[in-house]
mmCIF file of C-alpha atoms in Angstrom:
data_model
loop_
_atom_site.group_PDB
_atom_site.id
_atom_site.type_symbol
_atom_site.label_atom_id
_atom_site.label_comp_id
_atom_site.label_asym_id
_atom_site.label_seq_id
_atom_site.Cartn_x
_atom_site.Cartn_y
_atom_site.Cartn_z
ATOM 1 C CA SER A 1 6.315 101.591 1.011
ATOM 2 C CA SER A 2 3.672 99.394 2.622
ATOM 3 C CA SER A 3 1.333 99.618 -0.382
ATOM 4 C CA CYS A 4 4.143 98.486 -2.668
ATOM 5 C CA SER A 5 4.920 95.580 -0.318
ATOM 6 C CA VAL A 6 1.295 94.497 -0.255
ATOM 7 C CA ALA A 7 1.044 94.719 -4.040
ATOM 8 C CA THR A 8 4.245 92.708 -4.513
ATOM 9 C CA SER A 9 3.092 90.004 -2.128
ATOM 10 C CA TYR A 10 -0.339 89.743 -3.764
ATOM 11 C CA PHE A 11 1.320 89.496 -7.177
ATOM 12 C CA TYR A 12 3.594 86.721 -5.878
ATOM 13 C CA PHE A 13 0.643 84.748 -4.514
ATOM 14 C CA LEU A 14 -1.526 85.307 -7.612
ATOM 15 C CA LEU A 15 1.258 84.220 -9.942
ATOM 16 C CA HIS A 16 1.846 81.035 -7.923
ATOM 17 C CA TYR A 17 -1.887 80.260 -7.919
ATOM 18 C CA LEU A 18 -2.145 80.715 -11.693
ATOM 19 C CA VAL A 19 0.878 78.490 -12.321
ATOM 20 C CA GLN A 20 -0.679 75.709 -10.219
ATOM 21 C CA TYR A 21 -4.218 75.815 -11.529
ATOM 22 C CA LYS A 22 -4.157 77.669 -14.869
ATOM 23 C CA PRO A 23 -0.633 77.136 -16.193
ATOM 24 C CA THR A 24 0.610 78.439 -19.524
ATOM 25 C CA LYS A 25 4.146 78.315 -20.880
ATOM 26 C CA ARG A 26 4.546 82.083 -20.506
ATOM 27 C CA MET A 27 3.142 82.025 -16.962
ATOM 28 C CA VAL A 28 5.511 79.246 -15.873
ATOM 29 C CA THR A 29 8.493 81.107 -17.339
ATOM 30 C CA LEU A 30 7.496 84.281 -15.515
ATOM 31 C CA TRP A 31 7.061 82.320 -12.266
ATOM 32 C CA LYS A 32 10.520 80.752 -12.539
ATOM 33 C CA CYS A 33 12.079 84.163 -13.036
ATOM 34 C CA PHE A 34 10.123 85.850 -10.251
ATOM 35 C CA SER A 35 10.421 83.050 -7.662
ATOM 36 C CA THR A 36 14.222 83.187 -7.680
ATOM 37 C CA ARG A 37 14.350 86.898 -6.867
ATOM 38 C CA SER A 38 15.054 88.017 -3.329
ATOM 39 C CA LEU A 39 12.012 88.864 -1.241
ATOM 40 C CA SER A 40 12.041 90.571 2.115
ATOM 41 C CA SER A 41 11.093 88.471 5.135
ATOM 42 C CA TRP A 42 7.860 90.469 5.329
ATOM 43 C CA HIS A 43 6.951 89.432 1.784
ATOM 44 C CA VAL A 44 7.730 85.799 2.599
ATOM 45 C CA ALA A 45 5.658 85.856 5.786
ATOM 46 C CA PHE A 46 2.768 87.600 4.034
ATOM 47 C CA TRP A 47 2.836 85.137 1.133
ATOM 48 C CA ARG A 48 2.963 82.147 3.492
ATOM 49 C CA SER A 49 -0.061 83.285 5.467
ATOM 50 C CA SER A 50 -1.983 84.104 2.290
ATOM 51 C CA ARG A 51 -1.151 80.745 0.738
ATOM 52 C CA THR A 52 -2.109 78.849 3.885
ATOM 53 C CA ASN A 53 -5.485 80.570 4.091
ATOM 54 C CA LYS A 54 -6.108 79.984 0.382
ATOM 55 C CA CYS A 55 -5.302 76.291 0.691
ATOM 56 C CA LYS A 56 -7.644 75.977 3.664
ATOM 57 C CA LEU A 57 -10.416 77.583 1.634
ATOM 58 C CA LEU A 58 -9.767 75.276 -1.320
ATOM 59 C CA MET A 59 -9.733 72.154 0.823
ATOM 60 C CA LYS A 60 -12.993 73.067 2.523
ATOM 61 C CA GLN A 61 -14.583 72.713 -0.898
ATOM 62 C CA THR A 62 -12.871 69.402 -1.696
ATOM 63 C CA PRO A 63 -14.558 66.047 -0.976
ATOM 64 C CA GLU A 64 -12.479 63.822 1.257
ATOM 65 C CA THR A 65 -12.449 60.089 1.776
ATOM 66 C CA LEU A 66 -10.268 58.110 4.123
ATOM 67 C CA ASP A 67 -9.171 54.520 3.970
ATOM 68 C CA GLY A 68 -6.545 52.537 5.806
ATOM 69 C CA ARG A 69 -7.881 53.620 9.189
ATOM 70 C CA GLY A 70 -7.300 51.309 12.122
ATOM 71 C CA THR A 71 -4.368 50.482 14.353
ATOM 72 C CA SER A 72 -1.685 51.601 11.913
ATOM 73 C CA PRO A 73 0.182 54.768 12.984
ATOM 74 C CA CYS A 74 -0.098 56.050 9.425
ATOM 75 C CA GLN A 75 -3.260 56.628 7.422
ATOM 76 C CA THR A 76 -3.716 56.645 3.658
ATOM 77 C CA ARG A 77 -5.735 59.666 2.620
ATOM 78 C CA HIS A 78 -7.341 60.517 -0.723
ATOM 79 C CA LEU A 79 -8.977 63.854 -1.394
ATOM 80 C CA THR A 80 -9.940 63.468 -5.031
ATOM 81 C CA GLY A 81 -13.207 61.831 -4.061
ATOM 82 C CA HIS A 82 -12.329 58.625 -5.916
ATOM 83 C CA ALA A 83 -9.534 56.947 -3.935
ATOM 84 C CA SER A 84 -8.660 54.880 -7.011
ATOM 85 C CA PHE A 85 -4.898 55.244 -6.649
ATOM 86 C CA THR A 86 -3.489 53.669 -3.493
ATOM 87 C CA ILE A 87 -0.244 53.161 -1.625
ATOM 88 C CA ASP A 88 -0.036 49.693 -3.208
ATOM 89 C CA ASN A 89 -0.145 51.327 -6.635
ATOM 90 C CA ILE A 90 2.693 53.625 -5.583
ATOM 91 C CA ALA A 91 4.734 50.623 -4.423
ATOM 92 C CA GLU A 92 4.199 48.890 -7.768
ATOM 93 C CA VAL A 93 5.153 51.992 -9.741
ATOM 94 C CA ILE A 94 8.403 52.324 -7.785
ATOM 95 C CA LYS A 95 9.285 48.630 -8.112
ATOM 96 C CA HIS A 96 8.710 48.601 -11.853
ATOM 97 C CA SER A 97 9.954 52.102 -12.670
ATOM 98 C CA ASP A 98 12.784 52.576 -15.134
ATOM 99 C CA THR A 99 16.348 53.179 -13.972
ATOM 100 C CA SER A 100 16.760 56.388 -11.945
ATOM 101 C CA ARG A 101 13.211 57.688 -12.190
ATOM 102 C CA VAL A 102 12.110 58.186 -8.546
ATOM 103 C CA LEU A 103 12.329 61.786 -7.347
ATOM 104 C CA VAL A 104 12.409 62.526 -3.599
ATOM 105 C CA MET A 105 11.784 65.816 -1.778
ATOM 106 C CA ALA A 106 12.346 66.087 1.967
ATOM 107 C CA GLY A 107 12.196 68.628 4.766
ATOM 108 C CA ALA A 108 12.936 68.934 8.473
ATOM 109 C CA GLY A 109 10.161 66.516 9.417
ATOM 110 C CA ILE A 110 12.222 63.495 8.376
ATOM 111 C CA SER A 111 14.890 64.329 10.974
ATOM 112 C CA THR A 112 12.678 64.702 14.042
ATOM 113 C CA ALA A 113 12.857 60.937 14.650
ATOM 114 C CA SER A 114 16.639 61.375 14.834
ATOM 115 C CA GLY A 115 16.214 63.900 17.647
ATOM 116 C CA ILE A 116 16.553 67.093 15.608
ATOM 117 C CA GLN A 117 13.906 69.763 16.121
ATOM 118 C CA ASP A 118 11.750 70.806 13.217
ATOM 119 C CA PHE A 119 11.040 74.497 12.755
ATOM 120 C CA ARG A 120 7.385 75.175 13.457
ATOM 121 C CA THR A 121 5.988 72.665 15.976
ATOM 122 C CA PRO A 122 4.368 74.752 18.763
ATOM 123 C CA GLY A 123 6.158 74.365 22.075
ATOM 124 C CA SER A 124 9.080 72.298 20.783
ATOM 125 C CA GLY A 125 10.153 73.474 17.325
ATOM 126 C CA LEU A 126 13.362 75.354 16.625
ATOM 127 C CA TYR A 127 11.644 78.715 16.292
ATOM 128 C CA TYR A 128 9.955 78.253 19.683
ATOM 129 C CA ASN A 129 13.217 77.340 21.417
ATOM 130 C CA LEU A 130 15.026 80.362 19.985
ATOM 131 C CA GLN A 131 12.994 82.699 22.184
ATOM 132 C CA LYS A 132 15.839 82.782 24.723
ATOM 133 C CA TYR A 133 17.904 84.799 22.234
ATOM 134 C CA HIS A 134 15.294 87.568 22.147
ATOM 135 C CA LEU A 135 15.127 87.530 18.368
ATOM 136 C CA PRO A 136 12.883 90.179 16.792
ATOM 137 C CA TYR A 137 11.074 87.237 15.141
ATOM 138 C CA PRO A 138 12.138 83.563 14.841
ATOM 139 C CA GLU A 139 13.080 83.648 11.149
ATOM 140 C CA ALA A 140 15.688 86.338 11.916
ATOM 141 C CA ILE A 141 18.186 83.604 12.741
ATOM 142 C CA PHE A 142 18.360 82.847 9.007
ATOM 143 C CA GLU A 143 18.470 86.449 7.768
ATOM 144 C CA LEU A 144 21.723 88.026 6.641
ATOM 145 C CA ASP A 145 21.075 91.451 8.168
ATOM 146 C CA PHE A 146 20.569 89.930 11.606
ATOM 147 C CA PHE A 147 23.485 87.510 11.139
ATOM 148 C CA PHE A 148 25.885 90.367 10.416
ATOM 149 C CA THR A 149 24.605 92.199 13.500
ATOM 150 C CA ASN A 150 24.557 89.225 15.875
ATOM 151 C CA PRO A 151 25.829 85.874 14.518
ATOM 152 C CA LYS A 152 25.910 84.119 17.902
ATOM 153 C CA PRO A 153 22.313 82.732 17.856
ATOM 154 C CA PHE A 154 22.988 81.055 14.520
ATOM 155 C CA PHE A 155 26.164 79.396 15.776
ATOM 156 C CA GLU A 156 24.383 78.215 18.921
ATOM 157 C CA TYR A 157 21.951 76.487 16.579
ATOM 158 C CA ALA A 158 24.816 75.265 14.372
ATOM 159 C CA ARG A 159 26.454 73.577 17.355
ATOM 160 C CA GLU A 160 23.459 71.249 17.557
ATOM 161 C CA LEU A 161 23.702 70.239 13.897
ATOM 162 C CA VAL A 162 27.412 69.599 13.371
ATOM 163 C CA PRO A 163 27.603 66.232 11.536
ATOM 164 C CA GLY A 164 28.265 63.284 13.811
ATOM 165 C CA LYS A 165 25.863 64.096 16.652
ATOM 166 C CA TYR A 166 22.794 62.454 15.137
ATOM 167 C CA ALA A 167 22.075 59.233 13.282
ATOM 168 C CA PRO A 168 19.904 58.848 10.172
ATOM 169 C CA ASN A 169 16.560 57.094 10.537
ATOM 170 C CA ALA A 170 14.337 55.111 8.179
ATOM 171 C CA ALA A 171 13.271 58.231 6.268
ATOM 172 C CA HIS A 172 16.907 58.972 5.361
ATOM 173 C CA PHE A 173 17.596 55.361 4.437
ATOM 174 C CA LEU A 174 14.613 55.133 2.049
ATOM 175 C CA PRO A 175 16.263 57.221 -0.713
ATOM 176 C CA ALA A 176 19.541 55.408 0.028
ATOM 177 C CA LEU A 177 17.712 52.125 -0.606
ATOM 178 C CA LEU A 178 16.213 53.533 -3.801
ATOM 179 C CA HIS A 179 19.740 54.459 -4.902
ATOM 180 C CA ARG A 180 21.000 50.953 -4.141
ATOM 181 C CA LYS A 181 18.108 49.555 -6.212
ATOM 182 C CA ASP A 182 19.100 51.939 -9.036
ATOM 183 C CA LYS A 183 15.728 53.687 -8.788
ATOM 184 C CA LEU A 184 16.697 57.106 -7.381
ATOM 185 C CA LEU A 185 16.713 59.970 -9.844
ATOM 186 C CA ARG A 186 17.606 62.624 -7.278
ATOM 187 C CA MET A 187 16.891 63.634 -3.699
ATOM 188 C CA TYR A 188 16.218 67.300 -2.996
ATOM 189 C CA THR A 189 16.432 68.161 0.681
ATOM 190 C CA GLN A 190 15.766 71.318 2.650
ATOM 191 C CA ASN A 191 17.796 69.937 5.531
ATOM 192 C CA ILE A 192 21.232 71.129 6.581
ATOM 193 C CA ASP A 193 21.942 68.300 9.030
ATOM 194 C CA SER A 194 23.796 66.113 6.467
ATOM 195 C CA LEU A 195 21.911 62.985 7.543
ATOM 196 C CA GLU A 196 21.138 62.141 3.916
ATOM 197 C CA ARG A 197 24.882 61.987 3.256
ATOM 198 C CA LEU A 198 25.394 59.860 6.359
ATOM 199 C CA ALA A 199 22.744 57.423 5.115
ATOM 200 C CA GLY A 200 24.780 56.844 1.967
ATOM 201 C CA ILE A 201 23.295 59.078 -0.725
ATOM 202 C CA PRO A 202 26.166 60.118 -3.039
ATOM 203 C CA ASP A 203 26.817 63.704 -4.094
ATOM 204 C CA GLU A 204 25.568 63.216 -7.646
ATOM 205 C CA LYS A 205 22.171 62.041 -6.344
ATOM 206 C CA LEU A 206 21.773 64.671 -3.610
ATOM 207 C CA VAL A 207 20.798 68.330 -3.892
ATOM 208 C CA GLU A 208 20.962 70.274 -0.627
ATOM 209 C CA ALA A 209 18.599 73.060 -1.612
ATOM 210 C CA HIS A 210 19.251 75.097 1.523
ATOM 211 C CA GLY A 211 22.986 74.603 1.584
ATOM 212 C CA THR A 212 25.405 72.601 3.686
ATOM 213 C CA PHE A 213 27.675 72.739 6.716
ATOM 214 C CA SER A 214 30.412 70.868 4.861
ATOM 215 C CA THR A 215 31.855 74.109 3.460
ATOM 216 C CA ALA A 216 31.944 77.725 4.631
ATOM 217 C CA THR A 217 32.893 81.174 3.337
ATOM 218 C CA CYS A 218 34.349 84.281 4.969
ATOM 219 C CA THR A 219 31.811 87.104 4.880
ATOM 220 C CA ILE A 220 34.557 89.691 4.243
ATOM 221 C CA CYS A 221 37.314 88.223 2.057
ATOM 222 C CA SER A 222 35.281 85.292 0.623
ATOM 223 C CA ALA A 223 38.007 82.795 1.545
ATOM 224 C CA ARG A 224 36.765 79.207 1.365
ATOM 225 C CA HIS A 225 36.867 76.944 4.418
ATOM 226 C CA THR A 226 35.893 73.387 5.316
ATOM 227 C CA LEU A 227 33.846 72.175 8.252
ATOM 228 C CA GLU A 228 37.039 71.030 9.967
ATOM 229 C CA ASP A 229 38.371 74.601 9.831
ATOM 230 C CA ILE A 230 35.521 75.899 11.985
ATOM 231 C CA LYS A 231 34.286 72.831 13.883
ATOM 232 C CA LYS A 232 36.315 73.586 17.025
ATOM 233 C CA GLU A 233 34.852 77.089 17.373
ATOM 234 C CA ILE A 234 31.322 75.843 16.728
ATOM 235 C CA ASP A 235 31.699 73.089 19.342
ATOM 236 C CA GLU A 236 32.917 75.686 21.853
ATOM 237 C CA GLY A 237 29.997 77.988 21.138
ATOM 238 C CA THR A 238 32.143 80.788 19.719
ATOM 239 C CA VAL A 239 31.864 82.621 16.409
ATOM 240 C CA PRO A 240 34.486 81.358 13.897
ATOM 241 C CA ARG A 241 36.723 84.065 12.459
ATOM 242 C CA CYS A 242 38.783 84.057 9.283
ATOM 243 C CA ARG A 243 42.566 83.895 9.696
ATOM 244 C CA GLU A 244 43.474 84.586 6.087
ATOM 245 C CA HIS A 245 45.931 87.498 6.091
ATOM 246 C CA GLY A 246 44.543 88.746 9.397
ATOM 247 C CA CYS A 247 41.039 89.178 7.950
ATOM 248 C CA LYS A 248 39.048 88.250 11.106
ATOM 249 C CA GLY A 249 35.760 88.246 9.207
ATOM 250 C CA VAL A 250 32.946 85.962 10.374
ATOM 251 C CA ILE A 251 33.024 82.594 8.611
ATOM 252 C CA LYS A 252 29.501 81.646 7.541
ATOM 253 C CA PRO A 253 28.661 78.021 6.717
ATOM 254 C CA ASP A 254 27.299 77.719 3.191
ATOM 255 C CA ILE A 255 23.703 77.632 4.405
ATOM 256 C CA VAL A 256 21.114 79.418 2.269
ATOM 257 C CA PHE A 257 19.621 82.294 4.253
ATOM 258 C CA PHE A 258 16.382 84.104 3.400
ATOM 259 C CA GLY A 259 16.974 86.265 0.344
ATOM 260 C CA GLU A 260 19.878 84.149 -0.937
ATOM 261 C CA ALA A 261 19.612 82.083 -4.106
ATOM 262 C CA PRO A 262 19.723 78.279 -3.853
ATOM 263 C CA PRO A 263 22.911 76.504 -4.990
ATOM 264 C CA ASP A 264 23.315 76.231 -8.750
ATOM 265 C CA ARG A 265 22.711 72.472 -8.544
ATOM 266 C CA PHE A 266 19.174 73.124 -7.350
ATOM 267 C CA TYR A 267 18.113 74.194 -10.832
ATOM 268 C CA MET A 268 18.632 70.667 -12.129
ATOM 269 C CA TYR A 269 15.071 70.167 -10.904
ATOM 270 C CA ALA A 270 13.754 71.668 -14.158
ATOM 271 C CA GLN A 271 15.050 68.579 -15.981
ATOM 272 C CA ASP A 272 14.419 66.118 -13.149
ATOM 273 C CA VAL A 273 10.696 66.883 -12.805
ATOM 274 C CA SER A 274 10.205 66.092 -16.488
ATOM 275 C CA GLU A 275 11.971 62.720 -16.188
ATOM 276 C CA THR A 276 10.499 61.348 -12.970
ATOM 277 C CA GLN A 277 7.957 58.525 -12.941
ATOM 278 C CA VAL A 278 6.982 58.978 -9.283
ATOM 279 C CA LEU A 279 7.467 61.756 -6.724
ATOM 280 C CA ILE A 280 7.909 61.124 -2.991
ATOM 281 C CA VAL A 281 7.567 64.091 -0.619
ATOM 282 C CA MET A 282 8.453 63.628 3.057
ATOM 283 C CA GLY A 283 8.446 65.823 6.139
ATOM 284 C CA THR A 284 8.026 69.275 4.649
ATOM 285 C CA SER A 285 5.453 72.046 4.980
ATOM 286 C CA LEU A 286 5.975 73.024 1.315
ATOM 287 C CA GLU A 287 5.965 76.700 2.277
ATOM 288 C CA VAL A 288 9.423 77.900 1.241
ATOM 289 C CA MET A 289 9.884 78.800 -2.408
ATOM 290 C CA PRO A 290 11.288 77.919 -4.862
ATOM 291 C CA PHE A 291 11.683 74.454 -3.272
ATOM 292 C CA ALA A 292 7.954 74.071 -2.619
ATOM 293 C CA GLY A 293 7.075 74.712 -6.263
ATOM 294 C CA MET A 294 8.824 71.547 -7.429
ATOM 295 C CA ALA A 295 5.965 69.345 -6.252
ATOM 296 C CA ASP A 296 3.569 71.099 -8.626
ATOM 297 C CA GLU A 297 5.903 70.992 -11.625
ATOM 298 C CA VAL A 298 5.924 67.235 -12.129
ATOM 299 C CA PRO A 299 3.554 66.204 -14.957
ATOM 300 C CA SER A 300 -0.063 65.793 -13.881
ATOM 301 C CA ASP A 301 -0.085 62.056 -14.692
ATOM 302 C CA VAL A 302 2.897 61.305 -12.425
ATOM 303 C CA PRO A 303 1.938 59.643 -9.108
ATOM 304 C CA ARG A 304 2.785 61.732 -6.036
ATOM 305 C CA LEU A 305 3.203 60.242 -2.561
ATOM 306 C CA LEU A 306 3.169 62.466 0.520
ATOM 307 C CA MET A 307 4.485 61.053 3.800
ATOM 308 C CA ASN A 308 3.904 63.749 6.370
ATOM 309 C CA ASN A 309 2.228 64.556 9.669
ATOM 310 C CA ASN A 310 -0.487 66.400 7.753
ATOM 311 C CA ARG A 311 -1.592 67.386 4.286
ATOM 312 C CA VAL A 312 0.396 70.220 2.679
ATOM 313 C CA GLY A 313 0.540 72.147 -0.577
ATOM 314 C CA SER A 314 -1.720 71.007 -3.391
ATOM 315 C CA PHE A 315 -1.647 67.323 -2.434
ATOM 316 C CA GLY A 316 -5.018 65.664 -2.821
ATOM 317 C CA ILE A 317 -6.042 67.572 -5.929
ATOM 318 C CA ARG A 318 -4.544 65.226 -8.525
ATOM 319 C CA ALA A 319 -6.031 61.822 -9.318
ATOM 320 C CA LYS A 320 -2.766 59.986 -8.572
ATOM 321 C CA ASP A 321 -2.014 61.712 -5.264
ATOM 322 C CA VAL A 322 -1.644 59.424 -2.242
ATOM 323 C CA MET A 323 -1.058 60.705 1.283
ATOM 324 C CA GLN A 324 0.316 58.711 4.194
ATOM 325 C CA THR A 325 -0.427 60.964 7.159
ATOM 326 C CA GLY A 326 0.960 60.299 10.606
ATOM 327 C CA ASP A 327 4.331 59.000 11.740
ATOM 328 C CA ILE A 328 6.810 59.330 8.862
ATOM 329 C CA VAL A 329 9.058 56.458 9.932
ATOM 330 C CA ALA A 330 6.031 54.144 10.130
ATOM 331 C CA SER A 331 4.924 55.322 6.678
ATOM 332 C CA VAL A 332 8.370 54.610 5.224
ATOM 333 C CA GLU A 333 8.528 51.148 6.751
ATOM 334 C CA ASP A 334 5.023 50.423 5.466
ATOM 335 C CA LEU A 335 6.016 51.426 1.924
ATOM 336 C CA VAL A 336 9.186 49.320 2.048
ATOM 337 C CA ALA A 337 7.157 46.317 3.218
ATOM 338 C CA ARG A 338 4.646 46.753 0.394
ATOM 339 C CA MET A 339 7.528 46.758 -2.102
ATOM 340 C CA GLY A 340 8.897 43.546 -0.563
ATOM 341 C CA TRP A 341 12.241 45.132 0.243
ATOM 342 C CA ASP A 342 12.225 44.552 4.011
ATOM 343 C CA GLU A 343 15.373 42.426 4.144
ATOM 344 C CA ASP A 344 17.330 44.770 1.892
ATOM 345 C CA PHE A 345 16.264 47.683 4.085
ATOM 346 C CA LYS A 346 17.358 45.928 7.274
ATOM 347 C CA ARG A 347 20.686 45.015 5.679
ATOM 348 C CA LEU A 348 21.319 48.599 4.587
ATOM 349 C CA ARG A 349 20.662 49.957 8.067
ATOM 350 C CA ALA A 350 22.745 47.225 9.695
ATOM 351 C CA GLU A 351 25.703 48.103 7.478
ATOM 352 C CA TRP A 352 25.555 51.683 8.729
ATOM 353 C CA THR A 353 25.606 50.691 12.398
ATOM 354 C CA ILE A 354 28.914 48.807 12.071
ATOM 355 C CA ARG A 355 30.767 51.695 10.428
ATOM 356 C CA THR A 356 33.302 53.593 12.480
ATOM 357 C CA PRO A 357 32.551 57.259 13.337
ATOM 358 C CA ASP A 358 35.143 58.382 10.780
ATOM 359 C CA GLU A 359 33.577 56.225 8.076
ATOM 360 C CA ARG A 360 30.149 57.649 8.857
ATOM 361 C CA THR A 361 31.192 61.301 8.568
ATOM 362 C CA LYS A 362 33.834 61.207 5.842
ATOM 363 C CA TYR A 363 31.375 62.431 3.191
ATOM 364 C CA CYS A 364 29.996 65.285 5.317
#
């Protein structure tokens, strides 16, 4: 019923608010249990709008200071009212952090510089460009009920993301550089474009929270398939079908749809957030749970760096929050320069450009 839906959504929002601002051990445990349960798309949409409005209300009451303004395409923003912790402090923390202690979270915004659409930009985002498929609402493309009814829109989208069509940019190479410097604890990505893999982040350091195109599963017989098994059909714009014993079921890439649980590896975050010495968040709206909740679960004394087009989530509330707003690639290059790793960064990117196409995609 509608009243039950409203009550459930309000409970979801209230629980998330309490965990962020008035956490207790019991409350956090309850949140972890509740946030992994399946919610209808209506609940998700309702919670998102409620959370956005709440954040706007909170930020209206928060003093804001800006520094770093000028000709730079990225700006350093502090909303604690003190601006005592800066991007230079972040650079020093990363340089002098212990082995494998830098945690990275990333969303679709890091891939826009590679030519891949994000989801929500008005007039150009993925959801806007899906209007030609006459979806009941944009998010339907990632809902199982709609997929089983009409899988073609999803595979039209999939054709654009098959590994090999796009190249990683500076934002993908930053965690790869951190790995090479033995600083990367883990990278958690919402992306399904595999550009993190292409940049050189190994499996043990990468968690694809929303799944991957590298493997696929038949929706009827559950037979396992690889990307190569279905790549031809995807390239041709047709729906791949299972050939196991004449099954003919639709083969769905192992992408996490709304209502599906994240991969088991995702839950390593519970340990990772307690071990990290600095958190870097790039190119995400921090709206999709449980991924978004990770940023609030790192200890309160851990520095958090946001590199994004705009402020999101609870960033700006903690004393050691630093926000680089504006162009993400420019923000990444600025951070690398402040750490004195420019030459290493150039060398890493140059190595990628001389690889053969097969070498670039062999891990995807």
